[in-house]
Tab-separated table of C-alpha atoms in Angstrom:
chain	number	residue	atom	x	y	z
A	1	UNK	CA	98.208	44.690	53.890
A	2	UNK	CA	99.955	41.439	52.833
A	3	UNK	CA	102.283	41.232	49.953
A	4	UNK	CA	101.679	39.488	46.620
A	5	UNK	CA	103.854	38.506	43.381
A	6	UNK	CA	102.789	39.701	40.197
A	7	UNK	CA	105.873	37.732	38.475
A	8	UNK	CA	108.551	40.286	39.600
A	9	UNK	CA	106.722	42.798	40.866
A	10	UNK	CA	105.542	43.170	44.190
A	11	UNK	CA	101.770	44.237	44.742
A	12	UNK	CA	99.265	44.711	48.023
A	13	UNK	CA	97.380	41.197	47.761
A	14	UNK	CA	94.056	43.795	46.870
A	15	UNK	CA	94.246	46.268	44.203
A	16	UNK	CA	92.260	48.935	43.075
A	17	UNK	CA	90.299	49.240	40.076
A	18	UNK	CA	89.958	52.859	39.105
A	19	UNK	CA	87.518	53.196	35.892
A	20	UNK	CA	84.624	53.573	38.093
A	21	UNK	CA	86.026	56.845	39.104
A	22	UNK	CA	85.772	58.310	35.298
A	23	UNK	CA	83.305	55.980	33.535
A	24	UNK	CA	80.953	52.947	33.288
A	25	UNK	CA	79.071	52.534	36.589
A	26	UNK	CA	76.312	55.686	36.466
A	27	UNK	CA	77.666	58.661	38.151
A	28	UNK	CA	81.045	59.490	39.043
A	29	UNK	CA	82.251	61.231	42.004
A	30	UNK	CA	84.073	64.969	41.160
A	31	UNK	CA	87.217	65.441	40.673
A	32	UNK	CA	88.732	66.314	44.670
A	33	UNK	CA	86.499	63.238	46.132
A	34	UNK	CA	87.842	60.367	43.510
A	35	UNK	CA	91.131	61.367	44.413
A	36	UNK	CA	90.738	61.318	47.935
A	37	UNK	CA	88.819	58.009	47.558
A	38	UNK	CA	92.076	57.027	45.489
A	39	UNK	CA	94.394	58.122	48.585
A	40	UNK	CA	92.227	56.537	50.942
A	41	UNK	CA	93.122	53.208	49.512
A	42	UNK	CA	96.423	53.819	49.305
A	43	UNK	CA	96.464	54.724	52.788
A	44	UNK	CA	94.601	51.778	53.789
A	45	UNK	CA	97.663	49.757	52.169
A	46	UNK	CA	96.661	49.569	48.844
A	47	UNK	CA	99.665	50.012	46.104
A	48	UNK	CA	98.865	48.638	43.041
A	49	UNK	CA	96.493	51.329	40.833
A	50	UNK	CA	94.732	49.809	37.631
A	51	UNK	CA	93.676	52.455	34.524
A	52	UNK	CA	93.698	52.366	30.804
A	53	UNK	CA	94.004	54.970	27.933
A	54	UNK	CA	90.663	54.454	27.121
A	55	UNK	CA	88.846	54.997	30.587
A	56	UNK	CA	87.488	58.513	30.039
A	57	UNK	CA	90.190	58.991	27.097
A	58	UNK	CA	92.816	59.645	29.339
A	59	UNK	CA	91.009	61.599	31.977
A	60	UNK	CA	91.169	58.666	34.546
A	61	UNK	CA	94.974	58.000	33.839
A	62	UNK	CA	95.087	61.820	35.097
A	63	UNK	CA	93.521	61.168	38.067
A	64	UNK	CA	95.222	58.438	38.608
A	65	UNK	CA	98.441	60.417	38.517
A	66	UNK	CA	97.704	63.350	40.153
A	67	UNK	CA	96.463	61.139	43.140
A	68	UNK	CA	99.335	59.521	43.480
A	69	UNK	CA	102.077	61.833	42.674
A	70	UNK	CA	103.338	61.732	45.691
A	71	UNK	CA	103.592	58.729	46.598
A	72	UNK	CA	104.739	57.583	43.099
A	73	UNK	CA	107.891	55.461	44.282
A	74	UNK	CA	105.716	53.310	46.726
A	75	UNK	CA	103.096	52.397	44.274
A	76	UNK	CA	102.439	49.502	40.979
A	77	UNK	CA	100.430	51.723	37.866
A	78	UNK	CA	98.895	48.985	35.438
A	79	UNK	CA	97.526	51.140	32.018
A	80	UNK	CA	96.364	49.437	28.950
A	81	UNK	CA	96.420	49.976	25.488
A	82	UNK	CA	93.555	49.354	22.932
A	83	UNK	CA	94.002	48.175	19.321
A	84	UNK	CA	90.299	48.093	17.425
A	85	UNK	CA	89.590	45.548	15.043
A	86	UNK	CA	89.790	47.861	12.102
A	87	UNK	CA	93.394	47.731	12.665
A	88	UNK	CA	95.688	47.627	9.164
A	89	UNK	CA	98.920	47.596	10.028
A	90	UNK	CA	101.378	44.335	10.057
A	91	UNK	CA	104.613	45.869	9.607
A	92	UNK	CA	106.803	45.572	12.583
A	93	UNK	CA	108.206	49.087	12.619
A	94	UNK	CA	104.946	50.449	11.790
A	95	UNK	CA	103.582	48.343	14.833
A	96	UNK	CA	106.447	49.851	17.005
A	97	UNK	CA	105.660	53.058	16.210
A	98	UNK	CA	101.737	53.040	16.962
A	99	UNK	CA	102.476	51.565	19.999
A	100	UNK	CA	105.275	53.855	21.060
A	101	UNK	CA	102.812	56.193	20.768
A	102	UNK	CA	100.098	55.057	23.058
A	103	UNK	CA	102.776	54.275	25.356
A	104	UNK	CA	104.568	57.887	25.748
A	105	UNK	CA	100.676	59.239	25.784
A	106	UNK	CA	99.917	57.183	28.712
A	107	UNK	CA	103.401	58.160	30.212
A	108	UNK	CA	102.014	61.979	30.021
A	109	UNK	CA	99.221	61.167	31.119
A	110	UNK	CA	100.724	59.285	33.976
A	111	UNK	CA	102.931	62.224	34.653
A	112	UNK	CA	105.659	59.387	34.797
A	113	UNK	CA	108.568	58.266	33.496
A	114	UNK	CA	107.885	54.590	33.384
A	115	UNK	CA	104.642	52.369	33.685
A	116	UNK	CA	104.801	49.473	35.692
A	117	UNK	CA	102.859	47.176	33.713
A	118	UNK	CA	101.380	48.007	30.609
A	119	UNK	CA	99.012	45.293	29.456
A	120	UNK	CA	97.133	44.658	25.863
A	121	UNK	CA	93.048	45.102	27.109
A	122	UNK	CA	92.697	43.256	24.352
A	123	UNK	CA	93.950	40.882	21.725
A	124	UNK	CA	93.152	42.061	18.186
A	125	UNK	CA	93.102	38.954	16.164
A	126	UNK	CA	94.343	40.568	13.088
A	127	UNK	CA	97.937	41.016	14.861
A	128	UNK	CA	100.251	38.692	16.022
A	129	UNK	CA	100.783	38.265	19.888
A	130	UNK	CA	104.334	37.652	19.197
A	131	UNK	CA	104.711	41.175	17.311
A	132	UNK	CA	102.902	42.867	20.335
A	133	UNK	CA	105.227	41.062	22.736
A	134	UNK	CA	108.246	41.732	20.394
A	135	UNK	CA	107.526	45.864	21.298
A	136	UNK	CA	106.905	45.061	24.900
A	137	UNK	CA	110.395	43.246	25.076
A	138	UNK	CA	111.736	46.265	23.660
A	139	UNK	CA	110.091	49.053	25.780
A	140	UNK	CA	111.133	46.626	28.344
A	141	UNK	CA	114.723	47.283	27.519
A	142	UNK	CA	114.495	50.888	27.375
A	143	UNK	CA	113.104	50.777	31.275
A	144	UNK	CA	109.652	52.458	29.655
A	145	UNK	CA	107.793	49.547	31.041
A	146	UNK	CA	108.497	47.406	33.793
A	147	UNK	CA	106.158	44.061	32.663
A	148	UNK	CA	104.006	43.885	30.472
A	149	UNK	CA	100.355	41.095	30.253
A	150	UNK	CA	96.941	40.894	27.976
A	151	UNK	CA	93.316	40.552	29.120
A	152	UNK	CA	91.038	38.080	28.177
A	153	UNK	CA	93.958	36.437	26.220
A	154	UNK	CA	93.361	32.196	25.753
A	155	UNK	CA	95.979	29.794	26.868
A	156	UNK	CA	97.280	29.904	23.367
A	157	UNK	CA	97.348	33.352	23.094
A	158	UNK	CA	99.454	33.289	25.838
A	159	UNK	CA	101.907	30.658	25.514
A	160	UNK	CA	102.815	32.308	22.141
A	161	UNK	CA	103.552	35.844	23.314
A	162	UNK	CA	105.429	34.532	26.527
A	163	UNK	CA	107.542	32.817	24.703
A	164	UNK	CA	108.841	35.819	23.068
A	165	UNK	CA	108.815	38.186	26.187
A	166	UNK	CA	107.547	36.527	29.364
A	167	UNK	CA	104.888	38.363	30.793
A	168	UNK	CA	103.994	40.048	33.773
A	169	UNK	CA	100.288	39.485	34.401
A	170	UNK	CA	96.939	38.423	32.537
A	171	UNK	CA	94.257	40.254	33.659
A	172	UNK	CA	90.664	38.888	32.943
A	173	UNK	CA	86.932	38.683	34.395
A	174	UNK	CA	87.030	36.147	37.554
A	175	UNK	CA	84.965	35.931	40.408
A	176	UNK	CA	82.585	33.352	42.146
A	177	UNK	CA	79.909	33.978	39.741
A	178	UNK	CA	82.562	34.001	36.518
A	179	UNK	CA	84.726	30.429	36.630
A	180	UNK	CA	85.714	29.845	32.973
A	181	UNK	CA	89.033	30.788	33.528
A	182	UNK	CA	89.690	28.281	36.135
A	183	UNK	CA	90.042	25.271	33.426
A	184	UNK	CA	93.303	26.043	31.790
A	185	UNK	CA	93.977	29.875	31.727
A	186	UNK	CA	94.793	30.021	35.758
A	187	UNK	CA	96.519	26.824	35.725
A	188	UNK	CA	98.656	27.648	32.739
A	189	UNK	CA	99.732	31.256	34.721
A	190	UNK	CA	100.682	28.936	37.566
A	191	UNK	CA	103.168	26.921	35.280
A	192	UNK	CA	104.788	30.258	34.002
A	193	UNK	CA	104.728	32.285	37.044
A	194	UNK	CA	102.550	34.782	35.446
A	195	UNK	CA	99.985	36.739	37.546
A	196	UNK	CA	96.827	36.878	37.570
A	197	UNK	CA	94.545	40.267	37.877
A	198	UNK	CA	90.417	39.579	38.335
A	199	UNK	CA	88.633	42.089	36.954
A	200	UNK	CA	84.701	42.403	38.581
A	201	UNK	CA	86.277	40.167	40.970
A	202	UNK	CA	82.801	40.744	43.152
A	203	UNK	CA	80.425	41.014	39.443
A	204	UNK	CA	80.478	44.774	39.222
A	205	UNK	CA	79.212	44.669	42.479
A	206	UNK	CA	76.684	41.913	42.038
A	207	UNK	CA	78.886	39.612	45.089
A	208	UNK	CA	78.153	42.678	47.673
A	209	UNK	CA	74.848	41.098	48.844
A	210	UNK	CA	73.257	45.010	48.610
A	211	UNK	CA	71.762	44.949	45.339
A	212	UNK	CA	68.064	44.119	44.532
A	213	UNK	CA	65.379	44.112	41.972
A	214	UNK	CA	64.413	47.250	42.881
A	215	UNK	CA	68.181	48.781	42.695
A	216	UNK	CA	67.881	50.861	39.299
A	217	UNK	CA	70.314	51.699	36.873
A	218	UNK	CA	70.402	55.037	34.914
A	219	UNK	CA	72.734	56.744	31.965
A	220	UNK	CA	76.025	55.056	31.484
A	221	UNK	CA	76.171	52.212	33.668
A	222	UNK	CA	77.379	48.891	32.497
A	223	UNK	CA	74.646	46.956	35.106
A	224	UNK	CA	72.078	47.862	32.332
A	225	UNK	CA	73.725	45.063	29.531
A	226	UNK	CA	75.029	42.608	32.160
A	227	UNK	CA	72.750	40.065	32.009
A	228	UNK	CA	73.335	38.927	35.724
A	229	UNK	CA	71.686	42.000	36.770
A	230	UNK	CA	68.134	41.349	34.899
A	231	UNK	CA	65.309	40.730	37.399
A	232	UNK	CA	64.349	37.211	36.679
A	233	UNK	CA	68.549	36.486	37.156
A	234	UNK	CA	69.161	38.794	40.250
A	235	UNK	CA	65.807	36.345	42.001
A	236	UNK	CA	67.643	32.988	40.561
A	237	UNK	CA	71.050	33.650	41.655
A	238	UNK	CA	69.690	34.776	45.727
A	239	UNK	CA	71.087	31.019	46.548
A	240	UNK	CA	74.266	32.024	45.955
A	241	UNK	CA	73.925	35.212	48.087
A	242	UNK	CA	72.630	33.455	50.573
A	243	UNK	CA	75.194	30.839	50.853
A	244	UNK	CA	77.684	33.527	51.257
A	245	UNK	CA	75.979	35.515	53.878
A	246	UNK	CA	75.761	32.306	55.407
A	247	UNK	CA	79.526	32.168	55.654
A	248	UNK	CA	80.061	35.462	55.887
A	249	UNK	CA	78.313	35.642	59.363
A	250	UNK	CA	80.013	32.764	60.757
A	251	UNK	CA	83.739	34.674	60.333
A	252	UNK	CA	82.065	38.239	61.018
A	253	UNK	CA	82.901	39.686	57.879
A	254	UNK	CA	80.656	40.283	54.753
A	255	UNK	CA	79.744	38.464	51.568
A	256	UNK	CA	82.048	40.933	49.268
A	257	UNK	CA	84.935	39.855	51.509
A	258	UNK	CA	83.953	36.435	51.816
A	259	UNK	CA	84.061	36.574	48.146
A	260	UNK	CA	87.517	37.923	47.581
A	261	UNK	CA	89.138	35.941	50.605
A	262	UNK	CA	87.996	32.799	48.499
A	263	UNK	CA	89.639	33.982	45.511
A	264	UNK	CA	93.080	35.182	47.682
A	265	UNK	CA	93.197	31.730	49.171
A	266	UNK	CA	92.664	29.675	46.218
A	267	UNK	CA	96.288	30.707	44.448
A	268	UNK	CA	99.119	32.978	45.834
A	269	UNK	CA	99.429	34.840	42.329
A	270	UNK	CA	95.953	36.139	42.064
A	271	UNK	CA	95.713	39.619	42.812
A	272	UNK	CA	91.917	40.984	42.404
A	273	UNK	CA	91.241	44.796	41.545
A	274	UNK	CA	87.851	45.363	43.439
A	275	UNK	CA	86.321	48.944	41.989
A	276	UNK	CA	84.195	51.498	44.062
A	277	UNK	CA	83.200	55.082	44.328
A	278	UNK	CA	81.969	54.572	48.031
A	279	UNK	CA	84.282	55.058	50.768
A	280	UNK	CA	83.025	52.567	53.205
A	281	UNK	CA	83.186	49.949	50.174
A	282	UNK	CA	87.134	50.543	49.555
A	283	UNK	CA	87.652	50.248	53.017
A	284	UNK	CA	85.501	46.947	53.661
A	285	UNK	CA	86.707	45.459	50.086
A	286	UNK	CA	91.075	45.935	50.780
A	287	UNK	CA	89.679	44.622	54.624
A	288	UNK	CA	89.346	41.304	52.480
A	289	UNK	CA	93.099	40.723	52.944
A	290	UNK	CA	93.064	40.233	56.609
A	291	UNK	CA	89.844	37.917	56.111
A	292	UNK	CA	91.442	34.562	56.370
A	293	UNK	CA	89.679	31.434	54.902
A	294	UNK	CA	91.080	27.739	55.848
A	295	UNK	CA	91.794	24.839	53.995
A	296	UNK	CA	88.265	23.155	55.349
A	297	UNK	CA	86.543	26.162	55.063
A	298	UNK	CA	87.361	26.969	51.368
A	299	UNK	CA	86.539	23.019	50.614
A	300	UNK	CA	83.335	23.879	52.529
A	301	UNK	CA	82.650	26.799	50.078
A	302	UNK	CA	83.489	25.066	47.123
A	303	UNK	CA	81.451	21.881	48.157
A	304	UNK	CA	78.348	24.204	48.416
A	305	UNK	CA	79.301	26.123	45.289
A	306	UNK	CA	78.681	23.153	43.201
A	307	UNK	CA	75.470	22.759	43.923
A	308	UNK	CA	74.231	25.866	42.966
A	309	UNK	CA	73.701	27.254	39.192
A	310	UNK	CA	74.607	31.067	38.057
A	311	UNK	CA	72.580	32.662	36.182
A	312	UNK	CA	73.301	35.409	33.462
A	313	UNK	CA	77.080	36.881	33.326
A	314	UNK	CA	78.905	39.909	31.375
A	315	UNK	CA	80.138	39.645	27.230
A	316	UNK	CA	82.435	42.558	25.732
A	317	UNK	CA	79.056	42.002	23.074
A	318	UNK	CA	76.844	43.224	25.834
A	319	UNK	CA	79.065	45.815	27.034
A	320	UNK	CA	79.015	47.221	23.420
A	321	UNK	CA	75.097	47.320	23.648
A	322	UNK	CA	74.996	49.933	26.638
A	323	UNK	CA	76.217	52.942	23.969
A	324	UNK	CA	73.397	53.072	22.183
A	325	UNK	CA	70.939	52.682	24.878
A	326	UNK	CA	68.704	55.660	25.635
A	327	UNK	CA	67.927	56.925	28.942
C-alpha cells in the first residue's frame, strides 16, 4: 500500500471508514465479524482508521479499539467531536473544559493514550474556530492529540482556525458525483499543506456500479434521504456509470476503483476513507491504490466528465430526515 501525507502524519493512500460497522447503512455486521472485517483491512495495508464519538455513541470507537489493539503503534485513529447548535457556552475555560471532556471520553473509548487526529465533524457557528483551535493547540502540547482538522469547514473557516493552530486534515464529502469542494476548499489545503479526507468518496456506495432501482433500503440506512439514490436519479445518472465501466474495463479493474484512482491521482494529499461491511468490497476498494491512472487518461476522464450532469446528492438536512422515517 503506498504512503500518503496527511500534513505530518503518515497514512496508507486508502483509509477506512468505520461508521458503517455500528450505524447508518441498514444492518450491521456482529460484533467478531466487524472486527475481523476491520483487521482484514489492516492486513491488506490499510493504517489509517476513521470513527467519531457519535457513531453508535461510542460503541464504534470500541470497536475500533479493540480491533486494533494490537497493532496500535502501526496505525493513524481519526475520532471526532460534535458540538450541537444549542450550544451556550463562549467562555474559553468553559470551552476547554467541555472539550477536554469529549476528548479523554474518546481516549477511553479508544483504549489509548493519545488520538492521532481529532477533528471538529462540524463547525457550530455559534463558536469561534479560533477558540476551538486555541484547545486543539493546547491538547496538542500535552501530546493528547497528534493533529487536529474540521469537516465541512469553508475556506474561511479554515484560514481562521489555521492560523491559530495549523491543522492536520479537513475532512469533507468528495467524490466524482460530489465536486463543490474542488473550487477553493482543495486548492486552499494545497497552499497550507493541509490534508484532505473524502468522505462517501464512492456516494455511499452509489460509484460501485452494483446498485439499481430495484436495490431497496430498509430501517436505518442513510440511502433512504440521499436524494441520488431516488429512482428517477439512480436512471439519470446511468451515463455516468457507464462511462466508468467503460474505463474501468479498459485497465481491468472496476468502476469503485476507477473512481478512487481518479481522486488519488488528482492531488498527492487526498486520502479517501471508502466504508464497507462486505469483505470482498474492502479488499477491491484499498486494491484502488495499486490502480494507476495517467496523465492522458485522467484528462480523458475529466474530458468525458464534463459532459455529463449529476443528478441528486446528500445534505446534513436530508440526513436529519432519515430519524423520523418509519419503516
Amino acid at each position: 500500500m503506498q504512503k500518503r501525507k496527511l500534513r505530518d502524519l503518515e497514512v496508507s493512500a486508502i483509509g477506512y471508514g468505520a461508521m458503517g460497522l455500528s450505524m447508518g447503512y441498514g444492518a450491521t455486521p456482529e460484533k467478531e465479524e466487524a472486527i475481523k472485517l476491520i483487521r482484514k483491512a489492516y492486513d491488506l495495508g490499510c493504517t489509517f482508521f476513521d470513527t467519531a464519538e457519535i457513531y453508535a455513541m461510542g460503541a464504534n470507537e470500541q470497536l475500533v479499539a479493540e480491533a486494533l489493539k494490537s497493532v496500535r503503534n502501526n496505525v493513524v485513529i481519526a475520532t471526532k467531536f460534535l458540538f450541537q447548535k444549542d450550544w451556550e457556552g463562549n467562555a474559553t475555560e468553559h470551552l476547554m473544559k467541555e472539550l477536554r471532556g469529549r476528548l479523554e471520553n474518546s481516549l477511553k473509548m479508544l483504549g489509548t493514550d493519545h488520538i492521532d487526529l481529532y477533528y471538529q465533524h462540524r463547525v457550530n457557528q455559534d463558536i469561534p474556530v479560533e477558540d476551538i483551535a486555541y484547545c486543539m493547540g493546547e491538547f496538542i502540547k500535552e501530546g493528547k492529540i497528534l493533529g487536529w482538522g474540521q469537516s465541512q469547514a469553508t475556506v474561511n473557516e479554515i484560514r481562521r482556525a489555521h492560523a491559530v493552530t495549523p491543522l492536520t486534515a479537513l475532512q469533507s464529502e468528495f467524490s466524482i458525483m460530489e465536486r463543490i469542494y474542488e473550487k477553493d476548499v482543495i486548492p486552499v489545503c494545497e497552499e497550507l499543506r493541509i490534508g484532505f479526507v473524502p468522505f462517501s468518496p464512492l456516494a455511499s456506495g452509489f460509484l460501485s456500479g452494483k446498485l439499481s432501482t430495484e436495490t431497496k433500503f430498509t430501517g436505518i440506512d442513510a440511502r433512504r434521504v440521499i436524494t441520488r439514490f431516488e429512482k428517477d436519479n439512480i436512471i439519470a445518472n446511468q451515463p455516468l456509470l457507464d462511462l466508468l465501466h467503460q474505463f474501468a474495463s479498459d485497465k481491468e479493474a472496476t468502476p469503485a476503483q476507477i473512481s478512487l484512482a481518479w481522486m488519488l491521482h488528482k492531488k498527492d494529499f487526498i486520502v479517501p476513507i471508502p466504508e464497507s461491511t462486505n469483505a470482498k468490497r474492502i479488499t477491491e476498494n484499498l486494491g484502488a491504490a495499486s490502480v494507476l491512472i495517467t496523465d492522458t487518461e485522467y484528462a480523458n476522464i475529466e474530458t468525458e466528465l464534463a459532459k455529463i450532469q449529476i443528478h441528486g446528492n446528500r445534505t446534513d438536512e436530508d440526513m436529519m430526515k432519515l430519524w423520523s422515517l418509519k419503516d
